[in-house]
């Protein structure tokens, strides 16, 4: 049997499996999904788990059941592209014929002293659980500082405000405004929401170091009870260690078929892939669809015909009743984008995209 191995049961990996199962898989090929957990964690909703407004059970999605798919659980430690072999912690290696790398990302701390040691994060299920415990233990009227005013920082700040109205919550960002990658009109709406709900936003912040009970803006000491770091991501270490061409963000540069040019038996999907979009669950799903269609064409002996990736837009939550979104060039604010985001979550839980 030939092993078609998919590393990572996230948005990209599961989309590939779903699309492959809808077509014909050669009789001599088995799909093997490798993940550290026996379920998918809905990463786009980790902010709610950290804030304590949902349970971890709510964000666990069971993997699809099929006699064409087998599962292997464990921690991947390295990938040998020359030998076509995956190494595991405490397990035997796994040889592949075709490989999809979809292992996601980890935090980028920008070499800030103390940031990795004394900050909470939300880039993995286990780290998000730890963040919830840390935030839950902050005493009444304690100070919580969220580093990074992008989508993740905004969502966790808003959700935490609804969960813990007693806390003093601040967003610290190096830019002039929160959501600086979005249109100013939308950013102003979010800023006003934070003002109304007593969440402080500070711009032009340069974090110089983090200590157990303090965070430093250059030489300014800011006392804190908890720091949540949402100020950047990078591919996981296994991908960082690969000796292949990467872009300035550390993502793997690919050919038109989303394969590593030097190793065309290897696809890369999601946060580790160099594509013209910021990492997101939606981008991983759209790319996963393309990879599955490419592989079906190759199995048929046909020339693949990939299409440019097209995203539907971005949705963000401000608690459970308000939100924001960007569909093309159209900004959305208020209850409607929040309802749309809830609908997307409902579909994700049912493997509908």
XYZ file of N, CA, C and O in Angstrom, residues 4-18 20 31-41 43 46 61 63-64 69-77 79 86 88 94 98-105 236 238-239 267-272 284-285 288 291 351:
268
model
N -0.471 7.922 1.846
C -0.734 9.346 1.641
C -0.925 9.924 3.039
O -1.991 9.774 3.645
N 0.115 10.564 3.552
C 0.139 10.983 4.954
C -0.172 12.470 5.064
O 0.388 13.289 4.322
N -1.065 12.805 5.977
C -1.420 14.198 6.248
C -1.024 14.510 7.684
O -1.527 13.885 8.620
N -0.101 15.439 7.843
C 0.344 15.843 9.174
C -0.493 17.030 9.634
O -0.378 18.136 9.094
N -1.353 16.815 10.606
C -2.158 17.895 11.155
C -3.620 17.791 10.783
O -3.970 17.827 9.600
N -4.477 17.650 11.811
C -5.911 17.543 11.583
C -6.622 18.857 11.801
O -7.646 18.910 12.471
N -6.071 19.928 11.230
C -6.692 21.235 11.332
C -7.579 21.521 10.132
O -8.018 20.617 9.414
N -7.819 22.797 9.889
C -8.733 23.194 8.817
C -8.256 22.689 7.449
O -9.050 22.187 6.657
N -6.975 22.829 7.164
C -6.460 22.400 5.874
C -6.442 20.896 5.716
O -6.916 20.356 4.708
N -5.901 20.194 6.702
C -5.797 18.740 6.621
C -7.139 18.057 6.502
O -7.322 17.144 5.684
N -8.109 18.490 7.307
C -9.427 17.856 7.261
C -10.172 18.181 5.970
O -10.934 17.357 5.462
N -9.963 19.385 5.431
C -10.583 19.711 4.144
C -10.051 18.806 3.049
O -10.808 18.327 2.188
N -8.764 18.543 3.066
C -8.175 17.642 2.069
C -8.793 16.252 2.178
O -9.172 15.643 1.169
N -8.920 15.737 3.398
C -9.518 14.406 3.587
C -10.949 14.394 3.063
O -11.355 13.474 2.336
N -11.728 15.402 3.440
C -13.125 15.475 3.006
C -13.220 15.466 1.477
O -14.025 14.724 0.897
N -10.930 14.476 -0.735
C -10.424 13.223 -1.304
C -11.457 12.116 -1.204
O -11.637 11.325 -2.136
N -4.979 6.659 3.231
C -4.780 7.980 3.821
C -4.508 7.803 5.306
O -5.259 7.109 6.007
N -3.447 8.422 5.781
C -3.086 8.360 7.200
C -3.038 9.786 7.734
O -2.259 10.612 7.254
N -3.898 10.085 8.697
C -3.887 11.395 9.341
C -3.107 11.301 10.647
O -3.388 10.449 11.493
N -2.139 12.183 10.795
C -1.310 12.219 11.996
C -1.637 13.492 12.778
O -1.623 14.591 12.220
N -1.951 13.345 14.057
C -2.215 14.501 14.902
C -1.854 14.151 16.342
O -1.823 12.980 16.708
N -1.603 15.174 17.139
C -1.287 14.909 18.550
C -2.540 14.599 19.358
O -2.457 14.021 20.441
N -3.720 14.985 18.840
C -4.982 14.781 19.551
C -5.969 14.004 18.689
O -5.917 14.100 17.458
N -6.897 13.259 19.293
C -7.891 12.495 18.526
C -9.118 13.326 18.142
O -10.222 12.805 18.055
N -8.926 14.611 17.931
C -10.019 15.487 17.529
C -9.423 16.761 16.956
O -8.260 17.102 17.193
N -10.233 17.499 16.182
C -9.838 18.812 15.720
C -10.247 19.850 16.745
O -11.358 19.810 17.266
N -9.365 20.772 17.031
C -9.710 21.911 17.867
C -10.037 23.096 16.974
O -9.282 23.415 16.061
N -9.642 26.250 16.158
C -8.674 27.257 16.582
C -9.199 28.672 16.490
O -8.819 29.539 17.287
N -10.528 29.722 19.867
C -9.750 29.534 21.089
C -9.857 30.728 22.029
O -9.715 30.584 23.254
N -13.962 18.784 17.615
C -14.687 18.225 16.477
C -14.083 16.861 16.162
O -12.878 16.744 15.941
N -12.912 13.575 14.277
C -12.425 13.310 12.927
C -13.415 12.428 12.174
O -14.123 11.615 12.779
N -13.481 12.564 10.841
C -14.398 11.725 10.060
C -14.031 10.242 10.155
O -12.859 9.884 10.308
N -9.490 5.889 5.746
C -8.633 6.768 6.532
C -8.247 6.079 7.830
O -9.106 5.554 8.547
N -6.953 6.064 8.132
C -6.475 5.575 9.415
C -5.829 6.746 10.160
O -5.426 7.743 9.546
N -5.722 6.601 11.474
C -5.226 7.700 12.303
C -4.033 7.241 13.124
O -3.965 6.100 13.573
N -3.113 8.172 13.289
C -1.966 7.915 14.153
C -1.763 9.151 15.021
O -1.693 10.275 14.505
N -1.679 8.935 16.323
C -1.585 10.043 17.259
C -0.194 10.092 17.877
O 0.341 9.067 18.320
N 0.380 11.274 17.883
C 1.707 11.417 18.465
C 2.295 12.774 18.131
O 1.708 13.578 17.404
N 3.473 13.031 18.673
C 4.172 14.298 18.484
C 5.242 14.126 17.409
O 6.190 13.360 17.579
N 5.079 14.828 16.290
C 6.071 14.784 15.215
C 7.289 15.596 15.638
O 7.168 16.748 16.056
N 8.469 15.000 15.526
C 9.693 15.695 15.925
C 10.517 16.166 14.738
O 11.248 17.145 14.838
N 10.939 15.794 10.017
C 10.564 15.222 8.723
C 11.830 15.081 7.892
O 12.545 16.062 7.664
N 8.881 10.262 8.561
C 8.463 11.163 9.631
C 8.892 10.550 10.958
O 8.607 9.377 11.236
N 8.864 10.496 15.165
C 7.949 10.791 16.271
C 8.674 10.721 17.606
O 9.718 10.077 17.732
N 7.411 6.807 10.451
C 6.371 6.521 9.466
C 6.888 6.935 8.098
O 7.298 8.080 7.904
N 3.281 10.068 -0.404
C 2.856 11.447 -0.576
C 2.651 12.035 0.819
O 2.184 11.340 1.728
N 2.965 13.317 0.963
C 2.886 13.942 2.282
C 2.229 15.308 2.177
O 2.483 16.067 1.239
N 1.377 15.609 3.144
C 0.829 16.956 3.319
C 1.289 17.467 4.682
O 1.030 16.817 5.704
N 1.965 18.606 4.695
C 2.391 19.220 5.950
C 1.388 20.310 6.303
O 1.281 21.317 5.605
N 0.637 20.094 7.371
C -0.352 21.069 7.823
C -0.298 21.206 9.327
O -1.330 21.109 9.997
N 0.890 21.430 9.857
C 1.114 21.392 11.297
C 0.840 22.719 12.000
O 0.988 22.816 13.212
N 0.460 23.736 11.240
C 0.042 24.981 11.878
C 1.200 25.846 12.339
O 2.335 25.735 11.870
N 0.902 26.698 13.299
C 1.870 27.716 13.710
C 2.048 27.729 15.224
O 1.322 27.075 15.963
N 5.557 26.053 12.962
C 6.077 25.241 14.069
C 7.529 24.864 13.822
O 8.022 24.931 12.695
N 9.132 22.086 13.629
C 9.401 21.025 12.645
C 9.554 21.619 11.247
O 10.420 21.204 10.467
N 8.733 22.605 10.921
C 8.824 23.262 9.615
C 9.988 24.243 9.585
O 10.687 24.364 8.571
N 3.171 18.286 -0.234
C 2.347 19.494 -0.244
C 2.500 20.196 1.111
O 2.802 19.557 2.129
N 2.233 21.503 1.129
C 2.180 22.247 2.383
C 0.887 23.061 2.380
O 0.566 23.725 1.392
N 0.136 22.987 3.487
C -1.161 23.658 3.570
C -1.265 24.468 4.854
O -0.666 24.113 5.874
N -1.997 25.568 4.792
C -2.289 26.326 6.003
C -1.194 27.285 6.417
O -0.516 27.898 5.583
N -0.996 27.417 7.723
C -0.117 28.448 8.280
C 1.341 28.289 7.876
O 2.107 29.249 7.975
N 1.737 27.091 7.448
C 3.130 26.848 7.063
C 3.392 27.163 5.596
O 4.535 27.130 5.153
N -6.707 28.156 4.871
C -6.282 26.753 4.887
C -7.316 25.861 4.209
O -6.962 24.930 3.462
N -8.607 26.127 4.442
C -9.653 25.314 3.821
C -9.673 25.481 2.307
O -9.772 24.498 1.555
N -6.757 23.756 0.932
C -6.953 22.308 1.036
C -7.819 21.767 -0.079
O -7.560 20.678 -0.623
N -5.613 21.492 -3.165
C -4.666 20.373 -3.090
C -5.370 19.054 -3.380
O -4.849 18.193 -4.114
N -18.527 19.771 9.709
C -17.653 19.489 8.561
C -18.234 20.024 7.264
O -18.096 19.412 6.204
